[in-house]
PDB file of C-alpha atoms and ligand atoms in Angstrom:
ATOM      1  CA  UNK A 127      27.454   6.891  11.785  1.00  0.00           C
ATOM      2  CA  UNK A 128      31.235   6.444  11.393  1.00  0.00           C
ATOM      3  CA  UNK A 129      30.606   3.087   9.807  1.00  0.00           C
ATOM      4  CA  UNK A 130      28.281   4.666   7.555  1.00  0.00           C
ATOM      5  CA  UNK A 131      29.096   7.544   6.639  1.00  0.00           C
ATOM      6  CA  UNK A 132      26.343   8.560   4.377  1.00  0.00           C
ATOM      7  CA  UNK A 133      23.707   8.319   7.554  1.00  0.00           C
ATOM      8  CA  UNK A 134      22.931  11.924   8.505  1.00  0.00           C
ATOM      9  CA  UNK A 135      20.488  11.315  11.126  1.00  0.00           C
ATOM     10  CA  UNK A 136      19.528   8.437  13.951  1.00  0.00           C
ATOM     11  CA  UNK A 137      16.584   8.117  15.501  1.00  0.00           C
ATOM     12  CA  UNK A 138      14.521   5.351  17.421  1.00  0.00           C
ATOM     13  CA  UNK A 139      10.862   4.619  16.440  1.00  0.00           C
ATOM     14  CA  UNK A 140       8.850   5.080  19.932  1.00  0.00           C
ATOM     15  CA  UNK A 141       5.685   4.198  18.990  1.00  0.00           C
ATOM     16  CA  UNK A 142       3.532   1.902  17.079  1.00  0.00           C
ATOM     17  CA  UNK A 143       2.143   2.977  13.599  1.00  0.00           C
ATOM     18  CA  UNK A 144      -1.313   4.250  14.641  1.00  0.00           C
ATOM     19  CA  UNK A 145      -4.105   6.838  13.493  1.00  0.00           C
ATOM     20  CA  UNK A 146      -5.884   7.596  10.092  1.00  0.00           C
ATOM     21  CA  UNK A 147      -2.412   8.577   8.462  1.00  0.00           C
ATOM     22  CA  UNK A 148      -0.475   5.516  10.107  1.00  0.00           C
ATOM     23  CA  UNK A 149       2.274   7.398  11.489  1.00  0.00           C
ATOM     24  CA  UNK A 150       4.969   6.496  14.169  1.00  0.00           C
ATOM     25  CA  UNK A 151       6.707   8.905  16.770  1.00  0.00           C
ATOM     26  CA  UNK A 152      10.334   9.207  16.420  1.00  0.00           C
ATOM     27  CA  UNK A 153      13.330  10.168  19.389  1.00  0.00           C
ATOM     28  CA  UNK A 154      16.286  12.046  17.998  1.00  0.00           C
ATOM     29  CA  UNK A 155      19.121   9.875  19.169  1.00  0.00           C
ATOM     30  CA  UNK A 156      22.559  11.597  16.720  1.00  0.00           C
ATOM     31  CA  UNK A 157      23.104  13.823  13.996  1.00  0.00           C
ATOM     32  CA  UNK A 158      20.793  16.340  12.290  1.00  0.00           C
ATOM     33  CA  UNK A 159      17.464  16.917  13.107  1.00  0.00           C
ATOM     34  CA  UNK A 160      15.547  16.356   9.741  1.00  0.00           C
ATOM     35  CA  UNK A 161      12.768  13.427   9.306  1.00  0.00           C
ATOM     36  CA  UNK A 162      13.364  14.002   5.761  1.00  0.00           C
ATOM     37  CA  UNK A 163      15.089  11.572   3.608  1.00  0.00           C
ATOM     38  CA  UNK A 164      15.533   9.788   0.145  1.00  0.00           C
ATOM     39  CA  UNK A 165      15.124   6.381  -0.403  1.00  0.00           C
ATOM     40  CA  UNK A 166      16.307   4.377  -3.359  1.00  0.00           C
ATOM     41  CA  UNK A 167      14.727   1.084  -4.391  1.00  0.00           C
ATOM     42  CA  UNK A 168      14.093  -1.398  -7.419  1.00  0.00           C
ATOM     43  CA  UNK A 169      15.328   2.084 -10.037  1.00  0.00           C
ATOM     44  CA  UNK A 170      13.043   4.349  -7.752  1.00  0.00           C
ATOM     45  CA  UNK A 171      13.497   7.131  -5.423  1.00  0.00           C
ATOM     46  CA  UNK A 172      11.358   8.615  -2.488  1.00  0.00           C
ATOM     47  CA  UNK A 173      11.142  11.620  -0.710  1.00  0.00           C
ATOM     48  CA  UNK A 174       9.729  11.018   2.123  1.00  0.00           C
ATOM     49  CA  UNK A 175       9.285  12.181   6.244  1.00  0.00           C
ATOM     50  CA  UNK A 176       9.381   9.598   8.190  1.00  0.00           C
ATOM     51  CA  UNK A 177       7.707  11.632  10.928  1.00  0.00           C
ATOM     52  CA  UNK A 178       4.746  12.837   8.635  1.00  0.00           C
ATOM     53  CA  UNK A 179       3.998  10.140   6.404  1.00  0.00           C
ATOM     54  CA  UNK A 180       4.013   6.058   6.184  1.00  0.00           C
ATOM     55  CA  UNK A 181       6.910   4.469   5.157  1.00  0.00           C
ATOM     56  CA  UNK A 182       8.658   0.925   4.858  1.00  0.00           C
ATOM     57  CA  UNK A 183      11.291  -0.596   3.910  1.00  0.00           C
ATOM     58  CA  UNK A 184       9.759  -3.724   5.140  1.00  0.00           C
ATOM     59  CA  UNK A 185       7.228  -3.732   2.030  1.00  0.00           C
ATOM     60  CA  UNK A 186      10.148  -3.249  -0.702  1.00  0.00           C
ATOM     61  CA  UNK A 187       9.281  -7.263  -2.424  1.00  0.00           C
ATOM     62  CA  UNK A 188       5.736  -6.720  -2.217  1.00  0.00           C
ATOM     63  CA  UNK A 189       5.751  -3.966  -4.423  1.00  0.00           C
ATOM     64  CA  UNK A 190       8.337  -5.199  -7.035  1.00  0.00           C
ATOM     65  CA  UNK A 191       5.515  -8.300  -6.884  1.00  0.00           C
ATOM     66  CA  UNK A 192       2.730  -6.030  -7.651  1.00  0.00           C
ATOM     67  CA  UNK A 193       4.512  -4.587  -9.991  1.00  0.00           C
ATOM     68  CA  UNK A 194       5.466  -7.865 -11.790  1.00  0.00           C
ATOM     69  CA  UNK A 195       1.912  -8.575 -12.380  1.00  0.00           C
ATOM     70  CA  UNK A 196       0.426  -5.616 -13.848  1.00  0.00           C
ATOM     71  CA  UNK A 197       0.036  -6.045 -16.872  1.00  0.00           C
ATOM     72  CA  UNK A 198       0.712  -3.195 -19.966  1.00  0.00           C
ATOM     73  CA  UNK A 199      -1.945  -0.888 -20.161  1.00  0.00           C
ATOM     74  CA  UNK A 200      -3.964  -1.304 -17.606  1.00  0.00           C
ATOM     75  CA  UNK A 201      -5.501   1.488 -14.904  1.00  0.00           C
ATOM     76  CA  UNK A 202      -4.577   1.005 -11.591  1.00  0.00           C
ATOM     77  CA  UNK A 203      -5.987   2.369  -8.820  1.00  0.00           C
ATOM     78  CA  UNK A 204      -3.798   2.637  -5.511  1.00  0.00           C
ATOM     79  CA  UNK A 205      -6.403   3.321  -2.795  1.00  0.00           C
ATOM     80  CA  UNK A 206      -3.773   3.724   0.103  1.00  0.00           C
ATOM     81  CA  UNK A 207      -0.798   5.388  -1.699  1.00  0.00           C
ATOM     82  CA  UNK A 208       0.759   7.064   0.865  1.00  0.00           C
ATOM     83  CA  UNK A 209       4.236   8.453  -1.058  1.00  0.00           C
ATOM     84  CA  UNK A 210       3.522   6.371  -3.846  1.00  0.00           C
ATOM     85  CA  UNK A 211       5.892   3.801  -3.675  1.00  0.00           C
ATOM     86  CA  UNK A 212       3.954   1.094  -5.117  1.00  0.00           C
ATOM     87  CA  UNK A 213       2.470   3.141  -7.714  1.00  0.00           C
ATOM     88  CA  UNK A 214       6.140   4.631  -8.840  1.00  0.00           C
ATOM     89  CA  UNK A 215       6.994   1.090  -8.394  1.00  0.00           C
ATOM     90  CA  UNK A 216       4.232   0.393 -11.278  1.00  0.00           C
ATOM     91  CA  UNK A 217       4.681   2.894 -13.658  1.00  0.00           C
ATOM     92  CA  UNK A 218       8.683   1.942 -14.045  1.00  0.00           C
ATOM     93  CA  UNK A 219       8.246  -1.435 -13.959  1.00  0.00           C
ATOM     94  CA  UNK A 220       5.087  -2.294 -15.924  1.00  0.00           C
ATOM     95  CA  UNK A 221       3.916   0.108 -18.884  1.00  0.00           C
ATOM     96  CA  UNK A 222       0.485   0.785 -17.018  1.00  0.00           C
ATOM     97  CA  UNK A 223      -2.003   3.036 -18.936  1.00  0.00           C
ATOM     98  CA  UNK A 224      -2.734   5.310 -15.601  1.00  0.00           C
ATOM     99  CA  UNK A 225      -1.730   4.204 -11.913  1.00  0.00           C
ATOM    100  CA  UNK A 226      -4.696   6.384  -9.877  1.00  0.00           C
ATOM    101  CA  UNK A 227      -3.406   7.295  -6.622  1.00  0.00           C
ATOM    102  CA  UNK A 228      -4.966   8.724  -3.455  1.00  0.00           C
ATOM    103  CA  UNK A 229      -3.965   9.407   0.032  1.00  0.00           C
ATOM    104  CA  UNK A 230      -5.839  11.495   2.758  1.00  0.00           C
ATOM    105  CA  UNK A 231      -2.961  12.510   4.797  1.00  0.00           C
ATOM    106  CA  UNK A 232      -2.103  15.815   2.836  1.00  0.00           C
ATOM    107  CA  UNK A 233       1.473  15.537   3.762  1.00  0.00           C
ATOM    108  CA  UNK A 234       2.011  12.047   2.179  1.00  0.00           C
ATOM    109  CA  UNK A 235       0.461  14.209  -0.740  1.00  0.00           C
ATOM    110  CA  UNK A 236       2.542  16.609  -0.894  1.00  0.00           C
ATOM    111  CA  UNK A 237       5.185  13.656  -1.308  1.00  0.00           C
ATOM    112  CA  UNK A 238       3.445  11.895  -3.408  1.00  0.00           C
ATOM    113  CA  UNK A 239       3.248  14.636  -5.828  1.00  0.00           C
ATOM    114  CA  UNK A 240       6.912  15.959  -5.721  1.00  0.00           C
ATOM    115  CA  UNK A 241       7.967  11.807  -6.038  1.00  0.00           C
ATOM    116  CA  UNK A 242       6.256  11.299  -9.520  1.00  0.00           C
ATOM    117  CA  UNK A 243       8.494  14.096 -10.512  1.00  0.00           C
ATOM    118  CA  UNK A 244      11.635  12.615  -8.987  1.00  0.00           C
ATOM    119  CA  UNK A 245      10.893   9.408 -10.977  1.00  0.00           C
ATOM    120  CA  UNK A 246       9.468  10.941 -13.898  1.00  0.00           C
ATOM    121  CA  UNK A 247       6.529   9.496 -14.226  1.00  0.00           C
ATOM    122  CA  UNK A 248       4.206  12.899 -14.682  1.00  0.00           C
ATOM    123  CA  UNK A 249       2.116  10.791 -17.700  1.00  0.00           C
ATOM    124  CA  UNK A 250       1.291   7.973 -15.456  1.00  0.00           C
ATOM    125  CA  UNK A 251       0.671   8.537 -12.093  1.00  0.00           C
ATOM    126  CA  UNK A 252      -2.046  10.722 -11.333  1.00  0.00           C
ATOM    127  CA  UNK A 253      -2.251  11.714  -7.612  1.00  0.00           C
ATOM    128  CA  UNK A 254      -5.629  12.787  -5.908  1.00  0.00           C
ATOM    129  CA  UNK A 255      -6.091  13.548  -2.052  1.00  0.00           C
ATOM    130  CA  UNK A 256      -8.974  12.402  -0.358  1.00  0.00           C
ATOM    131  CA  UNK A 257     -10.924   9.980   1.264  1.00  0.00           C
ATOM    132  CA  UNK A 258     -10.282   6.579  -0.814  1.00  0.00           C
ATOM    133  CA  UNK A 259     -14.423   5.776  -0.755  1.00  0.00           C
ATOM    134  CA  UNK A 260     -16.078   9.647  -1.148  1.00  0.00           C
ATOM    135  CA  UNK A 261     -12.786   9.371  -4.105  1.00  0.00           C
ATOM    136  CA  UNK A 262     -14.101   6.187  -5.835  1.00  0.00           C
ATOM    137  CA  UNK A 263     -17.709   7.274  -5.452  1.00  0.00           C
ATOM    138  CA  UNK A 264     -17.837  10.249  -7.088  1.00  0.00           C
ATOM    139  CA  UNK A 265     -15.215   9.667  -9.720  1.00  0.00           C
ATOM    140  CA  UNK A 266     -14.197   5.811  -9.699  1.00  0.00           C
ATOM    141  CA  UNK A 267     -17.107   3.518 -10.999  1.00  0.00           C
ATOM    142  CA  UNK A 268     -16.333   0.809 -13.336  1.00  0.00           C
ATOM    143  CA  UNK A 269     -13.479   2.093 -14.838  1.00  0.00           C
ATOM    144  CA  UNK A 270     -10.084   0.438 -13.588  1.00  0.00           C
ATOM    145  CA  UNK A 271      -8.445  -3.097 -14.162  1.00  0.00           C
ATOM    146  CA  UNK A 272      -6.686  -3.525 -10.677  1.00  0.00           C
ATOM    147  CA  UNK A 273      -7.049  -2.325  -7.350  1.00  0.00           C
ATOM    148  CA  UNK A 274      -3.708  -2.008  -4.570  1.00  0.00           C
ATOM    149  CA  UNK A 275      -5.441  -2.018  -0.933  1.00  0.00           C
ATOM    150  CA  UNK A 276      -2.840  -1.149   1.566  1.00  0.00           C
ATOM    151  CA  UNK A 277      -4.466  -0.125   4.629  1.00  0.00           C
ATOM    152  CA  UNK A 278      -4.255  -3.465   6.660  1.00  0.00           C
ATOM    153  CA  UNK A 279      -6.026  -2.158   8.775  1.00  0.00           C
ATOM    154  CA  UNK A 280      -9.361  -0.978   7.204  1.00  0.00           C
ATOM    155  CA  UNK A 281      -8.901  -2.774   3.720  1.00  0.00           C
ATOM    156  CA  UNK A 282     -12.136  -5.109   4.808  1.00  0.00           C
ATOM    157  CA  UNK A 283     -14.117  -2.272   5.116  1.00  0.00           C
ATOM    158  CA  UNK A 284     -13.347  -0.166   1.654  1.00  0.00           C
ATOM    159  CA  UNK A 285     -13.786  -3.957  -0.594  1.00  0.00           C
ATOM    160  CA  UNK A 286     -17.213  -3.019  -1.493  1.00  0.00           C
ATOM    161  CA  UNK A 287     -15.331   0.287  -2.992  1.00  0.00           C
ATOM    162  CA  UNK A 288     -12.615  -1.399  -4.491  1.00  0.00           C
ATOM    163  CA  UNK A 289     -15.467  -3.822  -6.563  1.00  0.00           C
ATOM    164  CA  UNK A 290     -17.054  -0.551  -7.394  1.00  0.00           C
ATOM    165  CA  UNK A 291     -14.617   0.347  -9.277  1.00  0.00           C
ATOM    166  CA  UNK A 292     -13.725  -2.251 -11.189  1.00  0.00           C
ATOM    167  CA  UNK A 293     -14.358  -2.142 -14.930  1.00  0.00           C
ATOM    168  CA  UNK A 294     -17.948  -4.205 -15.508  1.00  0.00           C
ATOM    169  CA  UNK A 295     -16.008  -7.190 -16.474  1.00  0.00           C
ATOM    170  CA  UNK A 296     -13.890  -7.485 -13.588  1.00  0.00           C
ATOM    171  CA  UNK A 297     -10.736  -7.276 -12.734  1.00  0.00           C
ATOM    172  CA  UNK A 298      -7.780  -8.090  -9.915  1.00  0.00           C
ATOM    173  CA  UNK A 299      -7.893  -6.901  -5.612  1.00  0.00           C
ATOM    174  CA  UNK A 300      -4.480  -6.977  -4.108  1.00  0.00           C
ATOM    175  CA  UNK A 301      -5.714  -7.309  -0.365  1.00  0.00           C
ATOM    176  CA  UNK A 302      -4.178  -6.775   2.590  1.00  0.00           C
ATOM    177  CA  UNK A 303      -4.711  -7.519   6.020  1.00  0.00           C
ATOM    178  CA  UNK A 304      -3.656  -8.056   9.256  1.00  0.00           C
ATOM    179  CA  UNK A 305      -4.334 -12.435  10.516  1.00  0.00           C
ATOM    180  CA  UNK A 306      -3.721 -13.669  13.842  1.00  0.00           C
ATOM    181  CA  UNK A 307      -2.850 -17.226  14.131  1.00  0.00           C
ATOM    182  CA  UNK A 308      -2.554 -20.380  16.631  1.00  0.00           C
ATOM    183  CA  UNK A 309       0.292 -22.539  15.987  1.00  0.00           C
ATOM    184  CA  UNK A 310      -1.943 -25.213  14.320  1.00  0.00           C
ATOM    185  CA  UNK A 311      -3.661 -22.413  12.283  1.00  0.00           C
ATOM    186  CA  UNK A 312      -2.811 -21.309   8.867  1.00  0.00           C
ATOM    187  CA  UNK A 313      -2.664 -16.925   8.269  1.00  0.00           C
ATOM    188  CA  UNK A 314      -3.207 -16.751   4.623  1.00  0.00           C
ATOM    189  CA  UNK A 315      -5.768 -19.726   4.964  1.00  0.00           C
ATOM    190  CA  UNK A 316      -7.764 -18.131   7.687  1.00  0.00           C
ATOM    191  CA  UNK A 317      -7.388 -14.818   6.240  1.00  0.00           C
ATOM    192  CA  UNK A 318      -8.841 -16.301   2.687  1.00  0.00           C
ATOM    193  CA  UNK A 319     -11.910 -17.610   4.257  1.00  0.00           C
ATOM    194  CA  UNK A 320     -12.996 -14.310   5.969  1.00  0.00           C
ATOM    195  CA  UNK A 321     -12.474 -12.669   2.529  1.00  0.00           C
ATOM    196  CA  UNK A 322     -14.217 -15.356   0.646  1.00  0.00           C
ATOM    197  CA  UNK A 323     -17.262 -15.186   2.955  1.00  0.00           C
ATOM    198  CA  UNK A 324     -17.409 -11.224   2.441  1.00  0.00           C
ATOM    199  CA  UNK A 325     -17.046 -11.257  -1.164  1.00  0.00           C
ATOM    200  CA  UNK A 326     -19.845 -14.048  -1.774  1.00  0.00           C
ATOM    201  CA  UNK A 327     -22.409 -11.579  -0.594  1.00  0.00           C
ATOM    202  CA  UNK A 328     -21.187  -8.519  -2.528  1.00  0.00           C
ATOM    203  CA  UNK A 329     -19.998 -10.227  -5.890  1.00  0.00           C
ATOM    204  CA  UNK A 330     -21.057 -12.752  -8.424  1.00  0.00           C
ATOM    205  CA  UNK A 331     -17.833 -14.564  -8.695  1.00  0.00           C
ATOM    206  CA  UNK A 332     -14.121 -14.427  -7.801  1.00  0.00           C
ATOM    207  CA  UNK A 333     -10.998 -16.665  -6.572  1.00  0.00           C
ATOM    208  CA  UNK A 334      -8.237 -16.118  -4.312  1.00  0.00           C
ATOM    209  CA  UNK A 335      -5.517 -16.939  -6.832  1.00  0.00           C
ATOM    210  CA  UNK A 336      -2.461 -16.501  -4.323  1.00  0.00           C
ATOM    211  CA  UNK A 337      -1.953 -15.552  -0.804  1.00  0.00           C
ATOM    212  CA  UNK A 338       1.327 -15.331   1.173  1.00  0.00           C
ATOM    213  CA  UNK A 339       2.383 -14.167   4.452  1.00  0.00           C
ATOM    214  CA  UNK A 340       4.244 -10.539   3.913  1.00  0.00           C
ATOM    215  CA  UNK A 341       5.876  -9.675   7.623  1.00  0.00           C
ATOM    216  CA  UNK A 342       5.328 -10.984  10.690  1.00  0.00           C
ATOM    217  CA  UNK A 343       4.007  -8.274  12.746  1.00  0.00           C
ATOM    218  CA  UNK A 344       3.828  -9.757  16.582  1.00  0.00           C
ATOM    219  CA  UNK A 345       3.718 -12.822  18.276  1.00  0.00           C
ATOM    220  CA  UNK A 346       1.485 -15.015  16.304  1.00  0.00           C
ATOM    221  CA  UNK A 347       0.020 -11.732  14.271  1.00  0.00           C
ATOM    222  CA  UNK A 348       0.990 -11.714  10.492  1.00  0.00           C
ATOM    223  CA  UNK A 349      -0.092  -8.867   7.651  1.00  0.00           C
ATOM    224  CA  UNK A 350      -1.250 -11.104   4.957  1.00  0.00           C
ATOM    225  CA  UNK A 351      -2.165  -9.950   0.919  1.00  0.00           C
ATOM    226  CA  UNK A 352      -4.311 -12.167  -1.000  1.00  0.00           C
ATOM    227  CA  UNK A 353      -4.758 -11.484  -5.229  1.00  0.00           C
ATOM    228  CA  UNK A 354      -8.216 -11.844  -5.796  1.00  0.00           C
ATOM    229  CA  UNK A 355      -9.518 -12.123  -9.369  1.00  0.00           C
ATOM    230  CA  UNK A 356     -13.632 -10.839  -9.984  1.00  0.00           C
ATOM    231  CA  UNK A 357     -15.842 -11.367 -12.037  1.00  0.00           C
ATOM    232  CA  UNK A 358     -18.321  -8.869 -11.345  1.00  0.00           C
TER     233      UNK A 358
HETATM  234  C1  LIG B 269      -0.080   1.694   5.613  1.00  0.00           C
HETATM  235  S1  LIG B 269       0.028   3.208   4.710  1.00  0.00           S
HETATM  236  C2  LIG B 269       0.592   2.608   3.128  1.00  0.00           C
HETATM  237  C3  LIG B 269       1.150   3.687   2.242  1.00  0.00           C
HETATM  238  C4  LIG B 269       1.835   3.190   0.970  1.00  0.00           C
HETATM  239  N1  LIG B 269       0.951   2.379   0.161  1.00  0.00           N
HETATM  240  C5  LIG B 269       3.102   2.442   1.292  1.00  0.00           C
HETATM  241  O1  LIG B 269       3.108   1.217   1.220  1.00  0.00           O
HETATM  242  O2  LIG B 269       4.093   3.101   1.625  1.00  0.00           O
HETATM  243  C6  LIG B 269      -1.671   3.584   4.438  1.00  0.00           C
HETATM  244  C7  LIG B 269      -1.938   4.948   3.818  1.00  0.00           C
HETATM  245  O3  LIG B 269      -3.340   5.090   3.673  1.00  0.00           O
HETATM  246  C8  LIG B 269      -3.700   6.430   3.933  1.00  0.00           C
HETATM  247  N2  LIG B 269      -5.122   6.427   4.287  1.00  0.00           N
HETATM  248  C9  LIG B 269      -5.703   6.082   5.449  1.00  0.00           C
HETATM  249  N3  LIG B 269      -7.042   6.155   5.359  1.00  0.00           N
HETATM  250  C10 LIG B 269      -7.313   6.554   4.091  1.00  0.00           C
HETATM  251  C11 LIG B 269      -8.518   6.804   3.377  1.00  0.00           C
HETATM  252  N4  LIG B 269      -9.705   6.652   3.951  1.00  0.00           N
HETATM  253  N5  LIG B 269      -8.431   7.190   2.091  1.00  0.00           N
HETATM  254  C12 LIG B 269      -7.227   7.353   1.484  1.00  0.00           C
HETATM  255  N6  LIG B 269      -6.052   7.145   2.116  1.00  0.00           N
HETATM  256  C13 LIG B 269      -6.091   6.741   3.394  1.00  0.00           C
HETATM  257  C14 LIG B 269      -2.762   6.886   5.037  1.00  0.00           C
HETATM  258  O4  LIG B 269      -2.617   8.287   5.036  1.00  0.00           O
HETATM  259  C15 LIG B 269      -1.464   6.134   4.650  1.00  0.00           C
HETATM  260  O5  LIG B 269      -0.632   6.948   3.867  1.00  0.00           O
END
């Protein structure tokens, strides 16, 4: 703090991320005793509590990435949005038609909402809370050109979803995952082929176009993302 002087607030991260919201416990340590904080990246800026809602840092390439490849006028839909930093991300950087967005945790929501206002971007991004599959069932089918699945941990289980709503002729999956490897094995290569073998029952065509290794996570454990293109 007195090399910094705009930090406010210290505190140590005592957990892992863990539950449905992915959230981490925190130990005061110095200073005030707010969670809450603004982050500035890439033009953007988030509200966010780091106590109450996901958050990274860590993640800040990957989503200028995404944002890269979106191309103008498409619909997005974010299934994991958490604050909404990859769909703010989106809607500044690319000239999207809609970015969908949808969270459960109703905190990250309330974030999520008051952060499209921050950054301006009211026409955009529309936030919905709920359950990312009841969401896309009921009000998702066919209709959007690229789908964002952060949720390493359950992404495998919601890519059925994610097809579903896809427009009819296809479209792009941003995947992510969590890959463990041995030191002759390859992450993104190992991660592809459990993907592929998945998709080949539930679609008629598609290619992993690009993989890469986003963080190391643990010894020998690596979150992964693979852009898969569909043909439905
Ligand atoms: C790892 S965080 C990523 C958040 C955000 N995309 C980011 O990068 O900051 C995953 C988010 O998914 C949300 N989530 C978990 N299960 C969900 C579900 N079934 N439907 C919608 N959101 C869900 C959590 O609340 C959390 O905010």
């Amino acid at each position: 703090m007195d090399t910094h002087r705009e930090v406010k607030s210290v505190w140590r991260q005592v957990s892992s991320v863990s539950g449905d919201y992915r959230l981490r416990s925190l130990e005061h340590i110095l200073g005030e005793k707010t969670t809450e904080t603004l982050y500035k990246e890439h033009g953007c800026v988030y509200k966010t509590d780091l106590r109450k809602a996901y958050f990274s840092p860590r993640l800040s390439y990957e989503r200028l990435r995404i944002a890269g490849l979106t191309q103008k006028g498409e619909t997005v839909l974010n299934m994991f949005a958490g604050v909404g930093c990859y769909s703010i991300a989106i809607a500044k950087h690319s000239e999207p038609l809609k970015v969908i967005s949808v969270d459960v945790n109703p905190c990250a929501f309330q974030y999520l909402r008051e952060n499209i206002r921050l950054n301006r971007v009211e026409k955009t991004v529309v936030p919905i809370q709920g359950d990312a599959k009841k969401v896309t069932e009921n009000r998702l089918q066919n209709v959007v050109d690229r789908v964002l699945m952060p949720l390493p941990e359950r992404a495998y289980e919601y890519l059925d979803i994610a097809l579903y709503a896809l427009k009819p002729a296809g479209g792009w999956i941003h995947y992510y995952d969590f890959e463990y490897a041995n030191k002759n094995e390859d992450p993104v290569e190992k991660n592809k082929k459990k993907v592929s073998e998945k998709l080949r029952g539930i679609c008629s065509e598609f290619q992993v176009e690009f993989g890469r290794i986003v963080r190391p996570i643990g010894p020998r454990w690596f979150q992964v993302v693979l852009d898969v293109h569909i043909q439905k």
